[in-house]
Structures are given as structure tokens and as C-alpha cells.
Coordinates of C-alpha atoms in Angstrom, one line a residue:
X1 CA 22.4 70.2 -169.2
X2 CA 25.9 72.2 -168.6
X3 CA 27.2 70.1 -171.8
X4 CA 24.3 71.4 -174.3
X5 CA 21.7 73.4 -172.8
X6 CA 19.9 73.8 -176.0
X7 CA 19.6 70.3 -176.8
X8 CA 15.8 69.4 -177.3
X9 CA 15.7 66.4 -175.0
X10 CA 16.9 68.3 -172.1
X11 CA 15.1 71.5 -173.0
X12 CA 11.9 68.6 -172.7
X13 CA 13.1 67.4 -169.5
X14 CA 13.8 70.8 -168.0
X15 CA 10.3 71.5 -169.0
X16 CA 8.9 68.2 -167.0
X17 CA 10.7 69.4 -164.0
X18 CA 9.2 72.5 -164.4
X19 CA 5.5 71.3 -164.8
X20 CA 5.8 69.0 -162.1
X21 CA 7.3 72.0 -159.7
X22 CA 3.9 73.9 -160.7
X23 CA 5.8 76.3 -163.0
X24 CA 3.3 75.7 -166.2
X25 CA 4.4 79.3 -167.6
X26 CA 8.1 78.5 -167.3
X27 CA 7.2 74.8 -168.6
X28 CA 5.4 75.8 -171.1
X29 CA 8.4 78.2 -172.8
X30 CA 10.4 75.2 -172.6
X31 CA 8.7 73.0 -174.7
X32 CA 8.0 75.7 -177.0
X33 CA 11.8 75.7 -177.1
X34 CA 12.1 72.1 -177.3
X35 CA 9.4 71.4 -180.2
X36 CA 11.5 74.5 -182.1
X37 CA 14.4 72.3 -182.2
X38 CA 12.8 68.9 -182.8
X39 CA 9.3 69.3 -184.2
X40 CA 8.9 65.7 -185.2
X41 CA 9.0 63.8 -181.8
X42 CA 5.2 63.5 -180.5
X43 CA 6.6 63.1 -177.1
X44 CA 7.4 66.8 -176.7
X45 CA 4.1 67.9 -178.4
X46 CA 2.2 66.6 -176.1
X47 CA 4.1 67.8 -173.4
X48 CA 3.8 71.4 -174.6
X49 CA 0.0 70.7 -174.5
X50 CA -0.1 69.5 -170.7
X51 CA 1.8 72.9 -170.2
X52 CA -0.8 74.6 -171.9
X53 CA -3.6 73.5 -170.0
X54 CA -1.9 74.9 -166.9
X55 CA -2.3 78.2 -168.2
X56 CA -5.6 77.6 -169.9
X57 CA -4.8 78.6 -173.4
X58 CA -6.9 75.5 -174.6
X59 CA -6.6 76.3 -178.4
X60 CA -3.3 76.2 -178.6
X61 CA -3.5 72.9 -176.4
X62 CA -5.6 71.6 -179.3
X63 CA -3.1 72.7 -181.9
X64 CA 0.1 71.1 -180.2
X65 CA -1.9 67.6 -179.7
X66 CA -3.2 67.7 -183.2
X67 CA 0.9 67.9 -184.4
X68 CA 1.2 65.6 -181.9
X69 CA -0.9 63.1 -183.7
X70 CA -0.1 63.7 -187.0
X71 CA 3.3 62.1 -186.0
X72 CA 1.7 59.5 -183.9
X73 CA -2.3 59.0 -185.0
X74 CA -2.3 56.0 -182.5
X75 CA -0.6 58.0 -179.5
X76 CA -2.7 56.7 -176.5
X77 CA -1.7 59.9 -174.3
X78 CA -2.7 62.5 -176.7
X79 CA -5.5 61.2 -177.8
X80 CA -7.0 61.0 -174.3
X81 CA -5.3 64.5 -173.4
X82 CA -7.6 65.6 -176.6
X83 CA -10.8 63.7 -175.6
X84 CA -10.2 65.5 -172.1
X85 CA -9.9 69.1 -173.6
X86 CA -13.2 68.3 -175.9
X87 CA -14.9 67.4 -173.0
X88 CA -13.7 70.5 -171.0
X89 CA -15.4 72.5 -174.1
X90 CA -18.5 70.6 -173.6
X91 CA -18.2 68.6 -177.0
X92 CA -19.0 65.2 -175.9
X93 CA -19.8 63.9 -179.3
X94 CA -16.6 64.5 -180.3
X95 CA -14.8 63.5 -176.6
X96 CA -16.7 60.1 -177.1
X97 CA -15.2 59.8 -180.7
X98 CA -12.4 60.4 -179.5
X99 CA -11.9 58.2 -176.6
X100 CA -13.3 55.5 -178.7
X101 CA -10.3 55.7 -181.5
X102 CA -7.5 56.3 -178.2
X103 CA -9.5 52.8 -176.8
X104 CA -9.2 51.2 -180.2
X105 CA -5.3 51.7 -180.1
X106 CA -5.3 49.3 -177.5
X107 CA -4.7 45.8 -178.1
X108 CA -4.3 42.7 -175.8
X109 CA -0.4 43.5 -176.4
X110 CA -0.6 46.7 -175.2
X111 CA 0.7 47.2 -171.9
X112 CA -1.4 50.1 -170.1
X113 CA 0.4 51.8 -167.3
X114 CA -1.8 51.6 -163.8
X115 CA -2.4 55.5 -163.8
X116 CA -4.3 55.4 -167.1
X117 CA -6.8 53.3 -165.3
X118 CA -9.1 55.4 -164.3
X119 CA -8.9 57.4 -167.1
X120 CA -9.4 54.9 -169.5
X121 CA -12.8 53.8 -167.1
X122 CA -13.8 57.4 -167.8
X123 CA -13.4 57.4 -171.8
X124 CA -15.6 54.0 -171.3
X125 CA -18.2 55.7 -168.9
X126 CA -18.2 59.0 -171.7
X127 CA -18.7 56.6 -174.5
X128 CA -21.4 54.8 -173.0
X129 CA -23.4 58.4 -172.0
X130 CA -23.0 59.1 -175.7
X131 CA -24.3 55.7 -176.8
X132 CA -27.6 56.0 -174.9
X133 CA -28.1 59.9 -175.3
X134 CA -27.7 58.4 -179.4
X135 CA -30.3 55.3 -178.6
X136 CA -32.5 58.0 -177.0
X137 CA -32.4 60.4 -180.2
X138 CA -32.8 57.8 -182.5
X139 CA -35.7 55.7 -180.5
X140 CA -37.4 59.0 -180.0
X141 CA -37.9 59.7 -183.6
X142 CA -37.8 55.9 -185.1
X143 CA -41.4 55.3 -183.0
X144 CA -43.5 56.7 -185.5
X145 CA -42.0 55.0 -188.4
X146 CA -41.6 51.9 -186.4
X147 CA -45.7 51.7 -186.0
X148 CA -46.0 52.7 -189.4
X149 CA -44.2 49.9 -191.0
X150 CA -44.7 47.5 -188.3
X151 CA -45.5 44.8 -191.0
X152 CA -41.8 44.7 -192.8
X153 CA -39.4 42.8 -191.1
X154 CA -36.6 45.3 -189.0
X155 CA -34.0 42.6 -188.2
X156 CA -31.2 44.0 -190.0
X157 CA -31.8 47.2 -189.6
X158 CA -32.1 46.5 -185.1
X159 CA -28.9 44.9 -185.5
X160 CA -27.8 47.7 -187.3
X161 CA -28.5 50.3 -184.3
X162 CA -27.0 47.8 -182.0
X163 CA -23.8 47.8 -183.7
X164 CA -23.8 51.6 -183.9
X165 CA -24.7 51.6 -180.5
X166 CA -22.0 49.0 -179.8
X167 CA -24.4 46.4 -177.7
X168 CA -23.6 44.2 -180.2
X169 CA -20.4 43.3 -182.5
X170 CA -19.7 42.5 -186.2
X171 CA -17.8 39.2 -186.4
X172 CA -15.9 39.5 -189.7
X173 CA -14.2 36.2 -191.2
X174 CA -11.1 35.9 -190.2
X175 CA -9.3 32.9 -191.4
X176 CA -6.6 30.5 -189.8
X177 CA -5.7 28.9 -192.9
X178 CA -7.4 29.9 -196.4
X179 CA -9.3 33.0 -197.1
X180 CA -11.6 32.6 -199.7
X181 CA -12.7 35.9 -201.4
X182 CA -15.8 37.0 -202.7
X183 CA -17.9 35.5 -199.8
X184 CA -20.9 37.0 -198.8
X185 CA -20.3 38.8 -195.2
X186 CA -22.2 36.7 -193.2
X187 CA -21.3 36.8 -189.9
X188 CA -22.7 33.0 -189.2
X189 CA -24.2 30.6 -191.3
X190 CA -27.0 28.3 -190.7
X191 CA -25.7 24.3 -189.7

């Protein structure tokens, strides 16, 4: 810090200090600082945006994770900072959407640190309030057509809604050896 207090990375690690001490405005003109000097690492983006929420400027908290995923669109940590701060401004279409893509990112070779846990329980729960508050929406207004074309065969379009409202998944082929193209996409065909 003596050597070169204007150096981004510190400036970003002064700022952590400071958020963790409780100082968000202090924080906050840190990262601000940090981001001028280096606006291409993610890492200090997002960190201006925790800072942000300390003092409730949420806009500017949704502006700072948006650079912060055009970087990074995967970035785990922004994108459930963002879901959070949708839900916080009672969008929860969009938090659901949202925590869906940040659980996408990970994969069985992901390791998840312990303390994202229970947050990533609570993107699940969200996602799953929004699936049946969409199953609810849809089954409401799908009863009249339903008895009114009762005699055509629904199948695919069932499995349809229950991909959409992820009970069920689409198994795609995926080859060990030879793909074949031009296939029809069926998931499984008969023996």
C-alpha cells in the first residue's frame, strides 16, 4: 500500500477492508477508484456493487453488475448478487431467470464454496415459486381450450409445459463415438 497506493488491486483490497469494517461509503469510493484504474477485471465490479447495496443506491448496483457480466457472463457471484437485487425490486420473473442462468454456470466441475449454499437453495426455492405461479397462469387459462379440444391428442404439447416448467428434461443425443447428423430429435426410440 505505501509502495503504490493507487494501484487498483490494493485500492480493491482497501475497499474489502472497508466494507467488511461497515464503512460501505468509504468502500464504495474505493472501488469506484479501483474500477477507474482497471475497468476490465469483473472482480472489482462486483465489489463496487456489494458497496453499493450498503448505501442503497440499487441502480447504480445494477449498472456495476451488468459491467461486471459483460466481462464475465458466467460469473456465479454477480449473477446471484443481480438475481438478489431483482428480487429486492419485487421482479421475480426476472430474479428466477436469473438464478436459473447463475445455476446453469454450474457444472459437476465446479467447485461451490460452503457459504453459497444457502444461497444457491434459495435461487432453487425462487425458481420453483416461479415455475408453479407459471403452471398456475397457464393451467388457469388452458382449461377451457383443454375441454374444448379434448378429442386431439395433447402429448407433445404436456411435455412441452413440463419442460418449460422444468418437471421434466429434454435428453438430446449426445454421442460417445459417431454423431450422425440430420437425425430426427427423438429423445428415445421405440426397441
Amino acid at each position: 500500500m505505501q509502495e503504490s497506493p493507487h494501484n487498483p488491486f490494493v485500492l480493491n483490497e482497501l475497499g474489502q477492508q472497508m466494507l467488511l469494517s461497515g464503512d460501505a461509503a468509504r468502500a464504495c469510493e474505493l472501488f469506484e477508484q479501483a474500477v477507474r484504474s482497471d475497468a476490465a477485471n469483473a472482480s472489482m465490479w462486483i465489489n463496487l456493487a456489494a458497496a453499493l447495496r450498503g448505501l442503497k443506491r440499487h441502480d447504480e448496483e445494477m449498472q456495476a453488475l451488468q459491467r461486471a457480466l459483460t466481462l464475465e457472463p458466467g460469473n456465479l457471484r454477480a449473477l446471484l448478487q443481480k438475481a438478489s437485487l431483482q428480487e429486492m425490486q419485487n421482479d421475480m420473473r426476472a430474479a428466477a431467470y436469473t438464478y436459473r442462468t447463475a445455476l446453469r454456470t454450474i457444472t459437476p466441475a465446479t467447485r461451490v464454496a460452503p457459504w453459497m449454499n444457502e444461497m444457491l437453495a434459495h435461487a432453487r426455492q425462487v425458481i420453483e415459486a416461479n415455475n408453479r405461479a407459471l403452471e398456475s397462469f397457464l393451467e388457469e387459462r388452458l382449461t377451457t381450450l383443454r375441454a374444448e379440444y379434448s378429442e386431439i391428442p395433447l402429448h407433445r404439447f404436456d411435455r412441452c409445459l413440463s419442460i418449460l416448467l422444468q418437471r421434466k428434461r429434454v435428453y438430446q443425443q449426445q454421442p460417445s463415438f459417431l454423431y450422425f447428423p440430420e437425425l430426427p430429435a427423438i429423445e428415445f426410440h421405440d426397441r
